[in-house]
Amino acid sequence: MLHKGLSYINSASSIDVSKRESLENYNWKLLDESGSIYDLNDAKGKVIVINFWATWCPPCIAEMPSLEKLYVKYKEDVVFLFVTNEDKELTTKFKENKNYTFPSYQPVTDGLFEVKSIPRTFVIDKKGKIAIDKSGALDWFSTSIQEEIKTLLKS
């Protein structure tokens, strides 16, 4: 409960446009739940949300309902990558128990992101610039996050 409460207090603000770092490349491969390889190069030119998570992580669990809502609302326009190092069977069972529909991926190649703690979420604009970089639980379905997503989709 504490982590869930903190997720609604904790906020993410977008990084000032002049200070946004760019992805150096898109050479990152992930394994999806069906066993197919997803190449981040396929997401070039799109808004991308990348969330690093685990089933055993209380802050991850706390923010999952809001991430699921964000995914359901924007999945047609935004690329969502929920990345975990956990076994596919474990994450599939977790998602089924919670009625989550978002896709989960496992890294196949070294990532482009240095993630030392989870949850950590990146929102990347169409030009490959990191608009949001947030560690810790957050309400990802907040009005401010949705407004940022809408802005990124328009630009």
PDB file of C-alpha atoms in Angstrom:
ATOM      1  CA  MET A   1       0.000   0.000   0.000  1.00  0.00           C
ATOM      2  CA  LEU A   2       2.807   2.393   0.856  1.00  0.00           C
ATOM      3  CA  HIS A   3       4.391   2.035  -2.592  1.00  0.00           C
ATOM      4  CA  LYS A   4       1.026   2.476  -4.288  1.00  0.00           C
ATOM      5  CA  GLY A   5       0.420   5.649  -2.277  1.00  0.00           C
ATOM      6  CA  LEU A   6       3.865   6.972  -3.111  1.00  0.00           C
ATOM      7  CA  SER A   7       3.255   6.309  -6.795  1.00  0.00           C
ATOM      8  CA  TYR A   8       0.472   8.874  -6.727  1.00  0.00           C
ATOM      9  CA  ILE A   9       2.580  11.457  -4.891  1.00  0.00           C
ATOM     10  CA  ASN A  10       5.709  10.862  -6.957  1.00  0.00           C
ATOM     11  CA  SER A  11       5.616  12.756 -10.224  1.00  0.00           C
ATOM     12  CA  ALA A  12       7.523  12.763 -13.455  1.00  0.00           C
ATOM     13  CA  SER A  13       8.228  15.855 -15.387  1.00  0.00           C
ATOM     14  CA  SER A  14       9.495  15.933 -18.889  1.00  0.00           C
ATOM     15  CA  ILE A  15      13.102  16.817 -19.467  1.00  0.00           C
ATOM     16  CA  ASP A  16      13.592  20.291 -20.932  1.00  0.00           C
ATOM     17  CA  VAL A  17      13.829  19.944 -24.719  1.00  0.00           C
ATOM     18  CA  SER A  18      17.281  21.552 -24.809  1.00  0.00           C
ATOM     19  CA  LYS A  19      18.607  19.033 -22.258  1.00  0.00           C
ATOM     20  CA  ARG A  20      17.216  15.824 -23.725  1.00  0.00           C
ATOM     21  CA  GLU A  21      19.749  13.133 -24.528  1.00  0.00           C
ATOM     22  CA  SER A  22      19.379  11.190 -27.761  1.00  0.00           C
ATOM     23  CA  LEU A  23      19.541   7.453 -28.163  1.00  0.00           C
ATOM     24  CA  GLU A  24      22.924   6.732 -29.677  1.00  0.00           C
ATOM     25  CA  ASN A  25      21.471   3.879 -31.688  1.00  0.00           C
ATOM     26  CA  TYR A  26      18.498   1.561 -31.805  1.00  0.00           C
ATOM     27  CA  ASN A  27      20.524  -1.657 -31.862  1.00  0.00           C
ATOM     28  CA  TRP A  28      18.700  -3.538 -29.137  1.00  0.00           C
ATOM     29  CA  LYS A  29      16.908  -6.833 -29.510  1.00  0.00           C
ATOM     30  CA  LEU A  30      14.233  -8.215 -27.215  1.00  0.00           C
ATOM     31  CA  LEU A  31      12.417 -11.525 -27.035  1.00  0.00           C
ATOM     32  CA  ASP A  32       8.634 -11.214 -26.929  1.00  0.00           C
ATOM     33  CA  GLU A  33       6.243 -13.595 -25.191  1.00  0.00           C
ATOM     34  CA  SER A  34       5.667 -15.625 -28.340  1.00  0.00           C
ATOM     35  CA  GLY A  35       9.410 -16.234 -28.753  1.00  0.00           C
ATOM     36  CA  SER A  36       9.896 -13.746 -31.594  1.00  0.00           C
ATOM     37  CA  ILE A  37      12.694 -11.196 -31.694  1.00  0.00           C
ATOM     38  CA  TYR A  38      11.699  -7.545 -31.507  1.00  0.00           C
ATOM     39  CA  ASP A  39      14.242  -5.092 -32.923  1.00  0.00           C
ATOM     40  CA  LEU A  40      14.131  -1.585 -31.460  1.00  0.00           C
ATOM     41  CA  ASN A  41      15.057  -0.293 -34.917  1.00  0.00           C
ATOM     42  CA  ASP A  42      11.414  -1.017 -35.806  1.00  0.00           C
ATOM     43  CA  ALA A  43      10.375   1.730 -33.372  1.00  0.00           C
ATOM     44  CA  LYS A  44      12.413   4.513 -34.990  1.00  0.00           C
ATOM     45  CA  GLY A  45      10.306   7.592 -35.595  1.00  0.00           C
ATOM     46  CA  LYS A  46       7.685   6.579 -33.003  1.00  0.00           C
ATOM     47  CA  VAL A  47       6.980   7.544 -29.412  1.00  0.00           C
ATOM     48  CA  ILE A  48       8.315   4.755 -27.182  1.00  0.00           C
ATOM     49  CA  VAL A  49       7.641   3.892 -23.540  1.00  0.00           C
ATOM     50  CA  ILE A  50      10.183   1.476 -22.049  1.00  0.00           C
ATOM     51  CA  ASN A  51       9.512   0.167 -18.552  1.00  0.00           C
ATOM     52  CA  PHE A  52      11.987  -2.041 -16.672  1.00  0.00           C
ATOM     53  CA  TRP A  53      10.185  -4.149 -14.079  1.00  0.00           C
ATOM     54  CA  ALA A  54       9.952  -7.431 -12.156  1.00  0.00           C
ATOM     55  CA  THR A  55       7.176  -9.421 -10.504  1.00  0.00           C
ATOM     56  CA  TRP A  56       8.958  -9.373  -7.116  1.00  0.00           C
ATOM     57  CA  CYS A  57       9.387  -5.570  -7.054  1.00  0.00           C
ATOM     58  CA  PRO A  58       6.793  -3.771  -4.831  1.00  0.00           C
ATOM     59  CA  PRO A  59       7.203  -0.354  -6.549  1.00  0.00           C
ATOM     60  CA  CYS A  60       6.852  -2.073  -9.946  1.00  0.00           C
ATOM     61  CA  ILE A  61       3.659  -3.770  -8.786  1.00  0.00           C
ATOM     62  CA  ALA A  62       2.358  -0.460  -7.416  1.00  0.00           C
ATOM     63  CA  GLU A  63       2.681   1.356 -10.736  1.00  0.00           C
ATOM     64  CA  MET A  64       1.484  -1.498 -12.975  1.00  0.00           C
ATOM     65  CA  PRO A  65      -2.244  -0.610 -12.890  1.00  0.00           C
ATOM     66  CA  SER A  66      -1.491   2.896 -14.192  1.00  0.00           C
ATOM     67  CA  LEU A  67       0.903   1.556 -16.827  1.00  0.00           C
ATOM     68  CA  GLU A  68      -1.750  -0.931 -17.963  1.00  0.00           C
ATOM     69  CA  LYS A  69      -4.269   1.925 -18.341  1.00  0.00           C
ATOM     70  CA  LEU A  70      -1.721   3.983 -20.304  1.00  0.00           C
ATOM     71  CA  TYR A  71      -0.961   0.989 -22.519  1.00  0.00           C
ATOM     72  CA  VAL A  72      -4.636   0.289 -23.227  1.00  0.00           C
ATOM     73  CA  LYS A  73      -5.316   3.925 -24.120  1.00  0.00           C
ATOM     74  CA  TYR A  74      -2.236   4.567 -26.307  1.00  0.00           C
ATOM     75  CA  LYS A  75      -1.159   1.152 -27.640  1.00  0.00           C
ATOM     76  CA  GLU A  76      -2.217   2.030 -31.192  1.00  0.00           C
ATOM     77  CA  ASP A  77       0.025   5.112 -31.298  1.00  0.00           C
ATOM     78  CA  VAL A  78       2.891   4.397 -28.886  1.00  0.00           C
ATOM     79  CA  VAL A  79       5.388   1.522 -28.768  1.00  0.00           C
ATOM     80  CA  PHE A  80       5.327  -0.014 -25.280  1.00  0.00           C
ATOM     81  CA  LEU A  81       8.198  -2.229 -24.160  1.00  0.00           C
ATOM     82  CA  PHE A  82       7.856  -3.787 -20.707  1.00  0.00           C
ATOM     83  CA  VAL A  83      11.294  -5.306 -20.132  1.00  0.00           C
ATOM     84  CA  THR A  84      12.211  -7.865 -17.474  1.00  0.00           C
ATOM     85  CA  ASN A  85      14.951 -10.397 -16.859  1.00  0.00           C
ATOM     86  CA  GLU A  86      12.467 -12.819 -15.353  1.00  0.00           C
ATOM     87  CA  ASP A  87      11.334 -16.089 -16.857  1.00  0.00           C
ATOM     88  CA  LYS A  88       8.512 -15.829 -19.412  1.00  0.00           C
ATOM     89  CA  GLU A  89       6.294 -18.345 -17.578  1.00  0.00           C
ATOM     90  CA  LEU A  90       6.556 -16.352 -14.345  1.00  0.00           C
ATOM     91  CA  THR A  91       5.724 -13.010 -15.966  1.00  0.00           C
ATOM     92  CA  THR A  92       2.896 -14.532 -18.014  1.00  0.00           C
ATOM     93  CA  LYS A  93       1.306 -16.008 -14.890  1.00  0.00           C
ATOM     94  CA  PHE A  94       1.734 -12.700 -13.043  1.00  0.00           C
ATOM     95  CA  LYS A  95       0.054 -10.795 -15.863  1.00  0.00           C
ATOM     96  CA  GLU A  96      -2.791 -13.297 -16.129  1.00  0.00           C
ATOM     97  CA  ASN A  97      -3.469 -13.091 -12.369  1.00  0.00           C
ATOM     98  CA  LYS A  98      -3.669  -9.290 -12.604  1.00  0.00           C
ATOM     99  CA  ASN A  99      -5.523  -9.206 -15.949  1.00  0.00           C
ATOM    100  CA  TYR A 100      -2.747  -7.165 -17.556  1.00  0.00           C
ATOM    101  CA  THR A 101      -2.642  -7.095 -21.340  1.00  0.00           C
ATOM    102  CA  PHE A 102       0.637  -5.264 -21.964  1.00  0.00           C
ATOM    103  CA  PRO A 103       3.392  -7.221 -23.738  1.00  0.00           C
ATOM    104  CA  SER A 104       6.461  -8.311 -21.814  1.00  0.00           C
ATOM    105  CA  TYR A 105       9.947  -8.683 -23.254  1.00  0.00           C
ATOM    106  CA  GLN A 106      13.273 -10.136 -22.218  1.00  0.00           C
ATOM    107  CA  PRO A 107      16.537  -8.592 -23.413  1.00  0.00           C
ATOM    108  CA  VAL A 108      18.481 -10.639 -25.963  1.00  0.00           C
ATOM    109  CA  THR A 109      21.309  -8.165 -26.518  1.00  0.00           C
ATOM    110  CA  ASP A 110      22.836  -5.652 -24.129  1.00  0.00           C
ATOM    111  CA  GLY A 111      20.562  -2.721 -23.571  1.00  0.00           C
ATOM    112  CA  LEU A 112      21.025   0.870 -24.513  1.00  0.00           C
ATOM    113  CA  PHE A 113      19.978   1.913 -21.036  1.00  0.00           C
ATOM    114  CA  GLU A 114      21.974   1.588 -17.848  1.00  0.00           C
ATOM    115  CA  VAL A 115      19.359   0.499 -15.351  1.00  0.00           C
ATOM    116  CA  LYS A 116      20.585  -0.110 -11.824  1.00  0.00           C
ATOM    117  CA  SER A 117      17.235  -0.113 -10.035  1.00  0.00           C
ATOM    118  CA  ILE A 118      13.643  -0.841 -10.954  1.00  0.00           C
ATOM    119  CA  PRO A 119      11.127   0.287 -11.797  1.00  0.00           C
ATOM    120  CA  ARG A 120      12.645   2.645 -14.299  1.00  0.00           C
ATOM    121  CA  THR A 121      10.768   4.065 -17.226  1.00  0.00           C
ATOM    122  CA  PHE A 122      11.871   6.019 -20.265  1.00  0.00           C
ATOM    123  CA  VAL A 123       9.630   7.910 -22.654  1.00  0.00           C
ATOM    124  CA  ILE A 124      11.326   8.604 -25.961  1.00  0.00           C
ATOM    125  CA  ASP A 125      10.106  11.051 -28.571  1.00  0.00           C
ATOM    126  CA  LYS A 126       9.892  10.472 -32.319  1.00  0.00           C
ATOM    127  CA  LYS A 127      13.385  11.930 -32.840  1.00  0.00           C
ATOM    128  CA  GLY A 128      14.951   9.469 -30.389  1.00  0.00           C
ATOM    129  CA  LYS A 129      15.334  11.952 -27.553  1.00  0.00           C
ATOM    130  CA  ILE A 130      14.583  10.899 -23.978  1.00  0.00           C
ATOM    131  CA  ALA A 131      11.655  13.053 -22.850  1.00  0.00           C
ATOM    132  CA  ILE A 132      11.124  11.338 -19.481  1.00  0.00           C
ATOM    133  CA  ASP A 133      13.547   9.240 -17.426  1.00  0.00           C
ATOM    134  CA  LYS A 134      11.947   8.180 -14.161  1.00  0.00           C
ATOM    135  CA  SER A 135      13.021   5.760 -11.433  1.00  0.00           C
ATOM    136  CA  GLY A 136      10.552   4.601  -8.806  1.00  0.00           C
ATOM    137  CA  ALA A 137       6.809   4.071  -8.769  1.00  0.00           C
ATOM    138  CA  LEU A 138       4.654   6.639 -10.488  1.00  0.00           C
ATOM    139  CA  ASP A 139       1.067   7.176 -11.555  1.00  0.00           C
ATOM    140  CA  TRP A 140       1.648   6.788 -15.294  1.00  0.00           C
ATOM    141  CA  PHE A 141      -1.984   7.507 -16.104  1.00  0.00           C
ATOM    142  CA  SER A 142      -1.874  10.986 -14.583  1.00  0.00           C
ATOM    143  CA  THR A 143      -3.109  13.971 -16.564  1.00  0.00           C
ATOM    144  CA  SER A 144       0.421  15.384 -16.850  1.00  0.00           C
ATOM    145  CA  ILE A 145       1.834  12.160 -18.322  1.00  0.00           C
ATOM    146  CA  GLN A 146      -1.051  11.859 -20.768  1.00  0.00           C
ATOM    147  CA  GLU A 147      -0.577  15.480 -21.847  1.00  0.00           C
ATOM    148  CA  GLU A 148       3.126  14.794 -22.435  1.00  0.00           C
ATOM    149  CA  ILE A 149       2.313  11.702 -24.512  1.00  0.00           C
ATOM    150  CA  LYS A 150      -0.185  13.705 -26.594  1.00  0.00           C
ATOM    151  CA  THR A 151       2.416  16.455 -27.147  1.00  0.00           C
ATOM    152  CA  LEU A 152       5.025  13.912 -28.232  1.00  0.00           C
ATOM    153  CA  LEU A 153       2.591  12.279 -30.632  1.00  0.00           C
ATOM    154  CA  LYS A 154       1.872  15.642 -32.299  1.00  0.00           C
ATOM    155  CA  SER A 155       5.520  16.633 -32.761  1.00  0.00           C
TER     156      SER A 155
END
